[in-house]
Structures are given as C-alpha cells and as structure tokens.
Amino acid sequence: EQQCAAIPSDQKNTLKNPFQPITDLPMLPEGGVGPSLQKWLRDNPLSSDGNDNNTNYDESGKAYPTCRLPSSTSCNTTTYTLIMMSHTTSRLHDFMNPLLVMMETWPGLTEVIIVWNSPRETLTSMAENTDAPSPNKKKADRNREIQERQYASQLLQWHNNSTHPLRIFFSLENGLENNLLNRYHPLLQPKNEAIMYFDDDGPFWSKDAMITSGFELWKRNSDVQVGAFPRNIRYMSQRMKDTGRHGVDSSIQAIASNARGVDLSPQTQSKHHHPLTFTPICRNVTGDTVEYNYFVFPDFDAHVLLPSGTFLHRNFLCFIWHPAFEELRTYVVTHKTYPDDMTVSTLISHLSGRAPRTF
C-alpha cells in the first residue's frame, strides 16, 4: 500500500488499452496474500499466539492448523515423494510407463501418491472388465482398451500391496470434491519433506534433469517452488517494467551474494543490502494491468511454474489449504480457466518472499 500510495501522478492511468475481462468473475483484492493474512489474524487471534500445537480453534469452535514455513535449505534430504493427480483411466496410457521407470530407476523416490479425483469405481470397473472389446472398433482401439484394463489392474495391485511405495488417495472418499488443488491437500500426508509433482499427461522430464539438477537445486532453495516449466507475467505500464527490471537486478545481486555465503532467508532479507521486493500492480491507484504470457517458457524472469516437474516442500500444503486463503481456492474453482498453477506459485512466492527457482 505504501508503494502504491507513493506513485507520482504522471505514472498513473498511462495504459492506452483498458483491461478487457474474459469472465464476469470479480477480480481478487489488491495487495497479494497480505490483506488475507491480516484479516485472518485479526478475526482469529488464537492463530498467532505462538503455541506449539498443530491445531487451533476459532471462536466458533472450528479447527484450523498452525502452518510453518520451511527452512531455506534442506541439504541433508535424500528422499522425496512423487504426487500425480488424475481422474480418468484414459490418462493411464500417458503416465503408467513413465511412472514404472521412475519407481524402478530413480534414486531417492520412496513414496508415490496418486490423487484420484473420480469415484474408485472408475478404476475398479475398468480393472474387472473381462468382456471382449467390441469387434466394431478398430484394432488399435481394441488393443488400447485391453491395455487400459491392464494398467488399471496394475495400479490397484500396487495400491493394495502394503509394502509397495505407491498408494492411491481417493479424493471423494476423503471428503473432497474433484478439485485441481487436491494434489496440494494436507490430507495426503506425504512422508517426505520434498515433494515432486508431475501432471498425469506429462511432460515427464528425465532422471538427470529432475534428480541431478532439480532435486539438488531444491535442497539449496527448499523454501521456494523449484521447477522446469516456467511462465511469466508481462507488465503493461512503463512504471511496472522499470520496477520489474530493478527487481531483477536486485535478485541477481542477491543470488550472487548468496553464492558467497550470505543468508537470504526471509528473516534476514530486510537487513541485506539487496533486499528482494515485489513489483506492486496498484490497479486501483494507477489503472495498471498485467498479462499472463503463455507463449514462451522463460528460463529467466519466471514468475510462476507449471506443476509438471516441480519440487515443493510439504509444509506449503498447510498454507495452500488454510482457511485464510479460502477466497483464493474459490477463485480457482470458479474461474473458467481454473488457474491453479499460477495461484499456487504466486501464493508460495508471497509467503516465502522469494521468486521460484528454475532449472
């Protein structure tokens, strides 16, 4: 708010083309997650009392968790959990073979969670179907149907084997709806601090990319989202472009300083000579807007990461589903583009005070 209030009048309302919404859904309030957290802490003072319990209760008796940000590094971590989400057996053709390769050859993979957003019967009925495929289908389609049944059967066999690292989380049986954010739900209870995500249709990056590069980068930046599928936001006004360039320069200097052993944790950033800052949109004051750049995958200047091929600390699951951010989750499921990817990335960056890291 202070940054927005200090903007000179000649930098306000400079855009020639006004914003054209693609939906009648109201915009989210300005200020990022800050106002939501402030409102929550004001309305639920018990959530800020500093106790060591994992659960608190508001005045109405409703329980809510105590969330804790992860440490900035997790260099001693050697294992990770893979989470994939799906809802239809047709996607089994996309991820079963890559999944098998990961489980057999990727070091450190000790747990696999398949988040299934459809009824259990969609899997069991496919696995138990012994009818011959329709002769009216093409041979390739008949073979695909048979293969789909085999995949469903194999997935359920792994799940039913208590010694196997894979388990299926049936969302509907755990009180959840079909929601893209279910893969980030605390009810999954991953065993490892490090979580690796892939979409059920990929892309599935190589072992060298994910483990040699991605996992090692996450160990050194465990308080941010780390990934290989970046997108960015295009600033439309000259003010935001200039501010953004200054932020990039500050980030580069901060990262260079970190290589020399400077602590860049959120607790010490304010004391650092290159503090990391956000670029405020200030829509209400300046009329500024931004655009989601989905035309390129920028290795540098990334603002958000698409989920496939990302690493995330499990502590962030508590924040993503905390009652304080219910407005964000509602926005994701009601917006016609279901923007779970940019929502999760932006929320994590705002909480950590750091941009995502890419490899």
mmCIF file of C-alpha atoms in Angstrom:
data_model
loop_
_atom_site.group_PDB
_atom_site.id
_atom_site.type_symbol
_atom_site.label_atom_id
_atom_site.label_comp_id
_atom_site.label_asym_id
_atom_site.label_seq_id
_atom_site.Cartn_x
_atom_site.Cartn_y
_atom_site.Cartn_z
ATOM 1 C CA GLU A 1 0.000 0.000 0.000
ATOM 2 C CA GLN A 2 2.848 2.398 0.782
ATOM 3 C CA GLN A 3 4.483 1.719 -2.587
ATOM 4 C CA CYS A 4 1.207 2.316 -4.416
ATOM 5 C CA ALA A 5 0.427 5.498 -2.476
ATOM 6 C CA ALA A 6 3.844 6.961 -3.322
ATOM 7 C CA ILE A 7 3.452 6.658 -7.111
ATOM 8 C CA PRO A 8 3.699 10.090 -8.869
ATOM 9 C CA SER A 9 0.617 11.312 -10.695
ATOM 10 C CA ASP A 10 2.351 11.204 -14.112
ATOM 11 C CA GLN A 11 2.718 7.421 -13.731
ATOM 12 C CA LYS A 12 -0.973 6.812 -13.170
ATOM 13 C CA ASN A 13 -3.506 5.755 -15.810
ATOM 14 C CA THR A 14 -0.902 5.538 -18.588
ATOM 15 C CA LEU A 15 -2.318 2.499 -20.378
ATOM 16 C CA LYS A 16 -3.962 3.228 -23.713
ATOM 17 C CA ASN A 17 -5.896 -0.025 -23.904
ATOM 18 C CA PRO A 18 -8.180 -0.611 -20.918
ATOM 19 C CA PHE A 19 -8.413 -4.048 -19.356
ATOM 20 C CA GLN A 20 -10.938 -6.359 -21.013
ATOM 21 C CA PRO A 21 -12.032 -9.168 -18.655
ATOM 22 C CA ILE A 22 -12.769 -12.604 -20.119
ATOM 23 C CA THR A 23 -15.139 -13.514 -17.304
ATOM 24 C CA ASP A 24 -17.669 -11.750 -15.098
ATOM 25 C CA LEU A 25 -15.911 -13.101 -12.011
ATOM 26 C CA PRO A 26 -14.817 -10.172 -9.791
ATOM 27 C CA MET A 27 -11.083 -9.556 -9.502
ATOM 28 C CA LEU A 28 -9.266 -10.592 -6.363
ATOM 29 C CA PRO A 29 -8.454 -7.765 -3.927
ATOM 30 C CA GLU A 30 -5.156 -5.947 -4.348
ATOM 31 C CA GLY A 31 -2.174 -6.485 -2.091
ATOM 32 C CA GLY A 32 -1.444 -10.169 -2.578
ATOM 33 C CA VAL A 33 -1.863 -12.534 0.359
ATOM 34 C CA GLY A 34 -1.015 -9.824 2.897
ATOM 35 C CA PRO A 35 -4.552 -8.470 3.393
ATOM 36 C CA SER A 36 -5.958 -12.004 3.660
ATOM 37 C CA LEU A 37 -3.453 -12.918 6.354
ATOM 38 C CA GLN A 38 -4.026 -9.661 8.228
ATOM 39 C CA LYS A 39 -7.776 -10.196 8.188
ATOM 40 C CA TRP A 40 -7.415 -13.782 9.367
ATOM 41 C CA LEU A 41 -5.083 -12.861 12.212
ATOM 42 C CA ARG A 42 -7.396 -10.040 13.229
ATOM 43 C CA ASP A 43 -10.503 -12.236 13.205
ATOM 44 C CA ASN A 44 -8.764 -15.306 14.679
ATOM 45 C CA PRO A 45 -6.203 -14.102 17.223
ATOM 46 C CA LEU A 46 -5.613 -17.628 18.507
ATOM 47 C CA SER A 47 -3.809 -18.433 15.245
ATOM 48 C CA SER A 48 -0.997 -16.046 16.176
ATOM 49 C CA ASP A 49 -0.449 -16.979 19.839
ATOM 50 C CA GLY A 50 2.797 -18.830 19.068
ATOM 51 C CA ASN A 51 1.810 -22.121 20.701
ATOM 52 C CA ASP A 52 3.376 -25.372 19.549
ATOM 53 C CA ASN A 53 0.150 -27.192 18.770
ATOM 54 C CA ASN A 54 -0.623 -28.107 15.189
ATOM 55 C CA THR A 55 -4.327 -27.262 15.581
ATOM 56 C CA ASN A 56 -6.105 -24.172 16.924
ATOM 57 C CA TYR A 57 -9.789 -23.304 17.241
ATOM 58 C CA ASP A 58 -11.597 -20.098 16.426
ATOM 59 C CA GLU A 59 -14.400 -18.625 18.493
ATOM 60 C CA SER A 60 -16.986 -20.828 16.796
ATOM 61 C CA GLY A 61 -15.026 -23.972 17.638
ATOM 62 C CA LYS A 62 -13.865 -24.618 14.070
ATOM 63 C CA ALA A 63 -10.404 -26.123 13.896
ATOM 64 C CA TYR A 64 -7.631 -24.656 11.793
ATOM 65 C CA PRO A 65 -3.960 -25.652 11.519
ATOM 66 C CA THR A 66 -0.762 -23.916 12.507
ATOM 67 C CA CYS A 67 1.365 -23.626 9.372
ATOM 68 C CA ARG A 68 5.130 -23.194 9.436
ATOM 69 C CA LEU A 69 7.369 -22.016 6.622
ATOM 70 C CA PRO A 70 10.171 -24.435 5.709
ATOM 71 C CA SER A 71 13.841 -23.712 6.172
ATOM 72 C CA SER A 72 15.665 -22.036 3.296
ATOM 73 C CA THR A 73 17.830 -25.137 2.721
ATOM 74 C CA SER A 74 17.366 -28.885 3.200
ATOM 75 C CA CYS A 75 20.797 -30.098 2.185
ATOM 76 C CA ASN A 76 20.609 -33.367 4.144
ATOM 77 C CA THR A 77 17.381 -34.516 2.488
ATOM 78 C CA THR A 78 17.914 -37.615 0.343
ATOM 79 C CA THR A 79 14.375 -38.868 -0.361
ATOM 80 C CA TYR A 80 11.256 -37.414 -1.945
ATOM 81 C CA THR A 81 7.591 -38.195 -2.631
ATOM 82 C CA LEU A 82 6.075 -38.202 -6.114
ATOM 83 C CA ILE A 83 2.498 -36.912 -6.395
ATOM 84 C CA MET A 84 0.393 -37.194 -9.534
ATOM 85 C CA MET A 85 -3.293 -36.449 -9.914
ATOM 86 C CA SER A 86 -5.759 -37.980 -12.354
ATOM 87 C CA HIS A 87 -9.462 -38.645 -12.764
ATOM 88 C CA THR A 88 -9.882 -40.824 -15.844
ATOM 89 C CA THR A 89 -8.473 -44.187 -16.888
ATOM 90 C CA SER A 90 -7.677 -42.824 -20.344
ATOM 91 C CA ARG A 91 -4.720 -40.970 -18.788
ATOM 92 C CA LEU A 92 -3.217 -44.265 -17.604
ATOM 93 C CA HIS A 93 -1.733 -44.608 -21.091
ATOM 94 C CA ASP A 94 0.190 -41.387 -20.504
ATOM 95 C CA PHE A 95 1.702 -41.912 -17.080
ATOM 96 C CA MET A 96 1.913 -45.636 -16.227
ATOM 97 C CA ASN A 97 5.064 -46.396 -18.219
ATOM 98 C CA PRO A 98 6.959 -43.263 -17.087
ATOM 99 C CA LEU A 99 5.823 -43.987 -13.531
ATOM 100 C CA LEU A 100 7.183 -47.533 -13.673
ATOM 101 C CA VAL A 101 10.555 -46.253 -14.886
ATOM 102 C CA MET A 102 10.700 -43.718 -12.049
ATOM 103 C CA MET A 103 9.873 -46.296 -9.374
ATOM 104 C CA GLU A 104 12.453 -48.742 -10.686
ATOM 105 C CA THR A 105 15.367 -46.446 -11.501
ATOM 106 C CA TRP A 106 15.112 -43.034 -9.806
ATOM 107 C CA PRO A 107 17.190 -42.843 -6.609
ATOM 108 C CA GLY A 108 15.529 -41.359 -3.545
ATOM 109 C CA LEU A 109 11.935 -41.987 -4.654
ATOM 110 C CA THR A 110 10.468 -43.703 -1.598
ATOM 111 C CA GLU A 111 6.781 -42.819 -1.923
ATOM 112 C CA VAL A 112 4.265 -42.338 -4.740
ATOM 113 C CA ILE A 113 0.807 -40.847 -4.174
ATOM 114 C CA ILE A 114 -1.774 -40.989 -6.961
ATOM 115 C CA VAL A 115 -4.539 -38.484 -6.222
ATOM 116 C CA TRP A 116 -7.671 -39.933 -7.835
ATOM 117 C CA ASN A 117 -10.401 -37.319 -8.287
ATOM 118 C CA SER A 118 -13.089 -39.692 -9.588
ATOM 119 C CA PRO A 119 -15.004 -42.440 -7.784
ATOM 120 C CA ARG A 120 -12.998 -45.561 -7.000
ATOM 121 C CA GLU A 121 -15.334 -47.472 -9.325
ATOM 122 C CA THR A 122 -13.841 -45.787 -12.388
ATOM 123 C CA LEU A 123 -10.677 -47.767 -11.669
ATOM 124 C CA THR A 124 -12.124 -50.994 -10.314
ATOM 125 C CA SER A 125 -14.711 -51.364 -13.067
ATOM 126 C CA MET A 126 -12.038 -50.933 -15.712
ATOM 127 C CA ALA A 127 -9.719 -53.438 -13.999
ATOM 128 C CA GLU A 128 -12.500 -56.026 -13.547
ATOM 129 C CA ASN A 129 -13.914 -55.741 -17.055
ATOM 130 C CA THR A 130 -13.385 -59.092 -18.788
ATOM 131 C CA ASP A 131 -15.710 -58.511 -21.750
ATOM 132 C CA ALA A 132 -14.124 -58.694 -25.156
ATOM 133 C CA PRO A 133 -13.751 -55.261 -26.804
ATOM 134 C CA SER A 134 -16.359 -54.508 -29.419
ATOM 135 C CA PRO A 135 -15.440 -56.025 -32.794
ATOM 136 C CA ASN A 136 -16.766 -52.852 -34.394
ATOM 137 C CA LYS A 137 -13.784 -50.942 -33.018
ATOM 138 C CA LYS A 138 -10.551 -50.589 -34.889
ATOM 139 C CA LYS A 139 -7.809 -52.982 -33.849
ATOM 140 C CA ALA A 140 -5.739 -50.171 -32.370
ATOM 141 C CA ASP A 141 -8.706 -49.057 -30.260
ATOM 142 C CA ARG A 142 -9.358 -52.628 -29.078
ATOM 143 C CA ASN A 143 -5.730 -53.018 -28.068
ATOM 144 C CA ARG A 144 -5.835 -49.688 -26.282
ATOM 145 C CA GLU A 145 -8.895 -50.768 -24.284
ATOM 146 C CA ILE A 146 -7.189 -54.003 -23.235
ATOM 147 C CA GLN A 147 -4.066 -52.093 -22.238
ATOM 148 C CA GLU A 148 -6.162 -49.647 -20.215
ATOM 149 C CA ARG A 149 -7.661 -52.517 -18.227
ATOM 150 C CA GLN A 150 -4.179 -53.890 -17.531
ATOM 151 C CA TYR A 151 -2.954 -50.502 -16.371
ATOM 152 C CA ALA A 152 -5.930 -50.083 -14.011
ATOM 153 C CA SER A 153 -5.383 -53.560 -12.606
ATOM 154 C CA GLN A 154 -1.673 -52.917 -12.071
ATOM 155 C CA LEU A 155 -2.302 -49.598 -10.328
ATOM 156 C CA LEU A 156 -4.775 -51.195 -7.918
ATOM 157 C CA GLN A 157 -2.411 -54.089 -7.232
ATOM 158 C CA TRP A 158 0.311 -51.666 -6.223
ATOM 159 C CA HIS A 159 -2.133 -49.778 -4.020
ATOM 160 C CA ASN A 160 -3.363 -52.947 -2.298
ATOM 161 C CA ASN A 161 0.206 -54.119 -1.583
ATOM 162 C CA SER A 162 1.096 -52.600 1.785
ATOM 163 C CA THR A 163 4.822 -52.989 1.085
ATOM 164 C CA HIS A 164 4.692 -51.111 -2.217
ATOM 165 C CA PRO A 165 5.669 -47.401 -2.194
ATOM 166 C CA LEU A 166 2.582 -46.409 -4.231
ATOM 167 C CA ARG A 167 -0.765 -45.605 -2.695
ATOM 168 C CA ILE A 168 -3.916 -44.094 -4.177
ATOM 169 C CA PHE A 169 -5.595 -41.198 -2.426
ATOM 170 C CA PHE A 170 -9.288 -41.321 -3.357
ATOM 171 C CA SER A 171 -10.340 -37.693 -3.005
ATOM 172 C CA LEU A 172 -14.091 -38.277 -2.878
ATOM 173 C CA GLU A 173 -13.699 -40.851 -0.104
ATOM 174 C CA ASN A 174 -11.769 -38.306 1.953
ATOM 175 C CA GLY A 175 -14.471 -35.661 1.873
ATOM 176 C CA LEU A 176 -13.032 -33.687 -1.059
ATOM 177 C CA GLU A 177 -14.571 -32.732 -4.392
ATOM 178 C CA ASN A 178 -12.966 -33.033 -7.809
ATOM 179 C CA ASN A 179 -10.550 -30.129 -7.441
ATOM 180 C CA LEU A 180 -7.248 -29.349 -9.157
ATOM 181 C CA LEU A 181 -5.875 -28.257 -5.786
ATOM 182 C CA ASN A 182 -6.354 -31.704 -4.226
ATOM 183 C CA ARG A 183 -2.765 -32.646 -5.101
ATOM 184 C CA TYR A 184 -1.710 -29.980 -2.602
ATOM 185 C CA HIS A 185 -4.036 -31.075 0.206
ATOM 186 C CA PRO A 186 -2.539 -31.758 3.661
ATOM 187 C CA LEU A 187 -4.697 -34.898 3.931
ATOM 188 C CA LEU A 188 -2.245 -36.573 1.544
ATOM 189 C CA GLN A 189 0.266 -36.629 4.419
ATOM 190 C CA PRO A 190 3.406 -37.232 2.344
ATOM 191 C CA LYS A 191 6.173 -38.935 4.325
ATOM 192 C CA ASN A 192 8.985 -36.895 2.809
ATOM 193 C CA GLU A 193 9.678 -33.187 3.126
ATOM 194 C CA ALA A 194 10.423 -32.933 -0.611
ATOM 195 C CA ILE A 195 7.506 -33.427 -2.991
ATOM 196 C CA MET A 196 7.964 -33.902 -6.728
ATOM 197 C CA TYR A 197 4.971 -33.208 -8.962
ATOM 198 C CA PHE A 198 4.087 -34.382 -12.449
ATOM 199 C CA ASP A 199 0.870 -33.875 -14.418
ATOM 200 C CA ASP A 200 -0.746 -37.134 -15.456
ATOM 201 C CA ASP A 201 -0.154 -36.260 -19.118
ATOM 202 C CA GLY A 202 3.396 -35.022 -18.580
ATOM 203 C CA PRO A 203 5.722 -33.793 -19.789
ATOM 204 C CA PHE A 204 7.928 -36.213 -17.877
ATOM 205 C CA TRP A 205 11.438 -34.858 -17.639
ATOM 206 C CA SER A 206 14.482 -37.126 -17.493
ATOM 207 C CA LYS A 207 16.083 -38.522 -14.344
ATOM 208 C CA ASP A 208 19.169 -36.368 -14.891
ATOM 209 C CA ALA A 209 17.045 -33.224 -15.211
ATOM 210 C CA MET A 210 14.865 -33.945 -12.183
ATOM 211 C CA ILE A 211 17.328 -35.524 -9.767
ATOM 212 C CA THR A 212 20.784 -34.315 -10.747
ATOM 213 C CA SER A 213 19.551 -30.767 -11.368
ATOM 214 C CA GLY A 214 16.070 -30.190 -9.931
ATOM 215 C CA PHE A 215 16.326 -32.034 -6.622
ATOM 216 C CA GLU A 216 19.768 -30.623 -5.922
ATOM 217 C CA LEU A 217 18.524 -27.098 -6.645
ATOM 218 C CA TRP A 218 15.557 -27.635 -4.320
ATOM 219 C CA LYS A 219 17.838 -28.778 -1.495
ATOM 220 C CA ARG A 220 19.533 -25.390 -1.692
ATOM 221 C CA ASN A 221 16.213 -23.500 -2.026
ATOM 222 C CA SER A 222 13.686 -25.554 -0.091
ATOM 223 C CA ASP A 223 11.610 -22.517 0.891
ATOM 224 C CA VAL A 224 10.520 -21.809 -2.709
ATOM 225 C CA GLN A 225 8.950 -23.686 -5.596
ATOM 226 C CA VAL A 226 11.550 -25.206 -7.940
ATOM 227 C CA GLY A 227 10.699 -26.336 -11.469
ATOM 228 C CA ALA A 228 11.491 -26.640 -15.160
ATOM 229 C CA PHE A 229 8.251 -25.440 -16.775
ATOM 230 C CA PRO A 230 8.201 -21.652 -16.181
ATOM 231 C CA ARG A 231 5.862 -18.901 -17.271
ATOM 232 C CA ASN A 232 5.951 -15.186 -16.591
ATOM 233 C CA ILE A 233 3.710 -12.153 -16.273
ATOM 234 C CA ARG A 234 4.013 -9.301 -18.771
ATOM 235 C CA TYR A 235 3.918 -5.820 -17.285
ATOM 236 C CA MET A 236 1.900 -3.385 -19.379
ATOM 237 C CA SER A 237 2.885 0.022 -17.944
ATOM 238 C CA GLN A 238 6.349 1.571 -18.131
ATOM 239 C CA ARG A 239 6.312 2.071 -14.363
ATOM 240 C CA MET A 240 5.922 -1.661 -13.730
ATOM 241 C CA LYS A 241 8.519 -2.513 -16.390
ATOM 242 C CA ASP A 242 11.071 -0.221 -14.756
ATOM 243 C CA THR A 243 10.250 -1.507 -11.288
ATOM 244 C CA GLY A 244 10.450 -5.081 -12.541
ATOM 245 C CA ARG A 245 13.873 -4.529 -14.093
ATOM 246 C CA HIS A 246 15.117 -3.079 -10.824
ATOM 247 C CA GLY A 247 13.770 -6.145 -9.022
ATOM 248 C CA VAL A 248 15.560 -8.481 -11.428
ATOM 249 C CA ASP A 249 18.834 -6.626 -10.896
ATOM 250 C CA SER A 250 18.399 -6.837 -7.127
ATOM 251 C CA SER A 251 17.631 -10.552 -7.357
ATOM 252 C CA ILE A 252 20.723 -11.233 -9.455
ATOM 253 C CA GLN A 253 22.916 -9.391 -6.959
ATOM 254 C CA ALA A 254 21.256 -11.210 -4.066
ATOM 255 C CA ILE A 255 21.791 -14.607 -5.689
ATOM 256 C CA ALA A 256 25.403 -13.726 -6.393
ATOM 257 C CA SER A 257 25.809 -12.725 -2.758
ATOM 258 C CA ASN A 258 24.212 -15.985 -1.678
ATOM 259 C CA ALA A 259 26.891 -17.837 -3.619
ATOM 260 C CA ARG A 260 29.371 -16.107 -1.358
ATOM 261 C CA GLY A 261 27.603 -17.369 1.736
ATOM 262 C CA VAL A 262 25.153 -14.564 2.513
ATOM 263 C CA ASP A 263 21.982 -15.745 4.263
ATOM 264 C CA LEU A 264 18.927 -14.862 2.132
ATOM 265 C CA SER A 265 16.264 -16.311 4.385
ATOM 266 C CA PRO A 266 13.140 -14.133 4.829
ATOM 267 C CA GLN A 267 14.265 -13.335 8.383
ATOM 268 C CA THR A 268 17.486 -11.672 7.175
ATOM 269 C CA GLN A 269 16.450 -10.226 3.811
ATOM 270 C CA SER A 270 15.406 -6.937 5.386
ATOM 271 C CA LYS A 271 18.956 -6.482 6.678
ATOM 272 C CA HIS A 272 20.566 -7.406 3.370
ATOM 273 C CA HIS A 273 21.929 -4.647 1.141
ATOM 274 C CA HIS A 274 19.973 -6.080 -1.813
ATOM 275 C CA PRO A 275 16.526 -6.778 -0.308
ATOM 276 C CA LEU A 276 14.178 -8.744 -2.545
ATOM 277 C CA THR A 277 10.900 -6.932 -3.278
ATOM 278 C CA PHE A 278 7.684 -7.489 -5.194
ATOM 279 C CA THR A 279 6.503 -5.348 -8.087
ATOM 280 C CA PRO A 280 3.121 -3.954 -6.964
ATOM 281 C CA ILE A 281 0.337 -3.802 -9.548
ATOM 282 C CA CYS A 282 -1.533 -0.924 -7.830
ATOM 283 C CA ARG A 283 -4.584 -1.434 -10.056
ATOM 284 C CA ASN A 284 -6.852 0.835 -8.028
ATOM 285 C CA VAL A 285 -4.347 3.714 -7.938
ATOM 286 C CA THR A 286 -2.790 3.567 -11.406
ATOM 287 C CA GLY A 287 -5.151 1.515 -13.549
ATOM 288 C CA ASP A 288 -2.295 -0.895 -14.291
ATOM 289 C CA THR A 289 -2.922 -4.409 -15.550
ATOM 290 C CA VAL A 290 -0.739 -7.407 -16.344
ATOM 291 C CA GLU A 291 -0.947 -10.223 -18.908
ATOM 292 C CA TYR A 292 -0.205 -13.902 -18.486
ATOM 293 C CA ASN A 293 2.492 -14.752 -21.019
ATOM 294 C CA TYR A 294 1.690 -18.276 -22.221
ATOM 295 C CA PHE A 295 3.651 -18.009 -25.463
ATOM 296 C CA VAL A 296 7.127 -18.854 -24.157
ATOM 297 C CA PHE A 297 8.837 -20.760 -21.340
ATOM 298 C CA PRO A 298 11.360 -18.255 -19.923
ATOM 299 C CA ASP A 299 14.295 -19.854 -18.109
ATOM 300 C CA PHE A 300 14.959 -16.417 -16.631
ATOM 301 C CA ASP A 301 12.415 -13.845 -15.460
ATOM 302 C CA ALA A 302 9.980 -16.588 -14.450
ATOM 303 C CA HIS A 303 7.116 -15.626 -12.146
ATOM 304 C CA VAL A 304 5.165 -18.893 -11.978
ATOM 305 C CA LEU A 305 5.796 -22.573 -12.654
ATOM 306 C CA LEU A 306 3.515 -25.109 -14.281
ATOM 307 C CA PRO A 307 3.151 -28.116 -11.953
ATOM 308 C CA SER A 308 4.788 -30.847 -14.043
ATOM 309 C CA GLY A 309 8.392 -31.278 -12.963
ATOM 310 C CA THR A 310 8.250 -29.131 -9.830
ATOM 311 C CA PHE A 311 9.573 -29.649 -6.310
ATOM 312 C CA LEU A 312 7.800 -28.253 -3.268
ATOM 313 C CA HIS A 313 8.288 -28.540 0.487
ATOM 314 C CA ARG A 314 5.378 -30.344 2.150
ATOM 315 C CA ASN A 315 4.962 -27.516 4.696
ATOM 316 C CA PHE A 316 3.380 -25.401 1.964
ATOM 317 C CA LEU A 317 0.407 -27.802 1.740
ATOM 318 C CA CYS A 318 -0.834 -26.445 5.064
ATOM 319 C CA PHE A 319 -0.806 -22.877 3.712
ATOM 320 C CA ILE A 320 -2.449 -23.710 0.373
ATOM 321 C CA TRP A 321 -5.484 -25.187 2.152
ATOM 322 C CA HIS A 322 -5.521 -22.891 5.179
ATOM 323 C CA PRO A 323 -8.880 -21.151 5.826
ATOM 324 C CA ALA A 324 -7.150 -17.780 5.424
ATOM 325 C CA PHE A 325 -6.867 -18.433 1.690
ATOM 326 C CA GLU A 326 -10.329 -19.814 1.049
ATOM 327 C CA GLU A 327 -11.026 -16.865 -1.242
ATOM 328 C CA LEU A 328 -8.101 -17.907 -3.456
ATOM 329 C CA ARG A 329 -9.264 -21.511 -3.667
ATOM 330 C CA THR A 330 -12.804 -20.427 -4.521
ATOM 331 C CA TYR A 331 -11.420 -18.188 -7.269
ATOM 332 C CA VAL A 332 -9.533 -21.134 -8.803
ATOM 333 C CA VAL A 333 -12.536 -23.441 -8.997
ATOM 334 C CA THR A 334 -14.978 -20.762 -10.216
ATOM 335 C CA HIS A 335 -12.768 -19.085 -12.837
ATOM 336 C CA LYS A 336 -13.295 -20.613 -16.265
ATOM 337 C CA THR A 337 -9.538 -21.186 -16.776
ATOM 338 C CA TYR A 338 -9.065 -22.907 -13.368
ATOM 339 C CA PRO A 339 -5.744 -21.095 -12.695
ATOM 340 C CA ASP A 340 -4.384 -23.459 -10.037
ATOM 341 C CA ASP A 341 -0.824 -23.308 -11.395
ATOM 342 C CA MET A 342 -0.293 -19.545 -11.164
ATOM 343 C CA THR A 343 -2.266 -19.362 -7.911
ATOM 344 C CA VAL A 344 -0.062 -21.892 -6.131
ATOM 345 C CA SER A 345 3.164 -20.375 -7.495
ATOM 346 C CA THR A 346 2.145 -16.841 -6.578
ATOM 347 C CA LEU A 347 0.983 -17.833 -3.094
ATOM 348 C CA ILE A 348 4.272 -19.610 -2.356
ATOM 349 C CA SER A 349 6.306 -16.639 -3.600
ATOM 350 C CA HIS A 350 4.326 -14.232 -1.454
ATOM 351 C CA LEU A 351 4.701 -16.440 1.610
ATOM 352 C CA SER A 352 8.425 -17.027 1.151
ATOM 353 C CA GLY A 353 9.298 -13.575 -0.177
ATOM 354 C CA ARG A 354 11.254 -15.198 -2.999
ATOM 355 C CA ALA A 355 10.642 -15.974 -6.666
ATOM 356 C CA PRO A 356 10.569 -19.581 -7.941
ATOM 357 C CA ARG A 357 13.847 -21.156 -8.996
ATOM 358 C CA THR A 358 14.167 -22.829 -12.405
ATOM 359 C CA PHE A 359 16.440 -25.486 -13.850
#
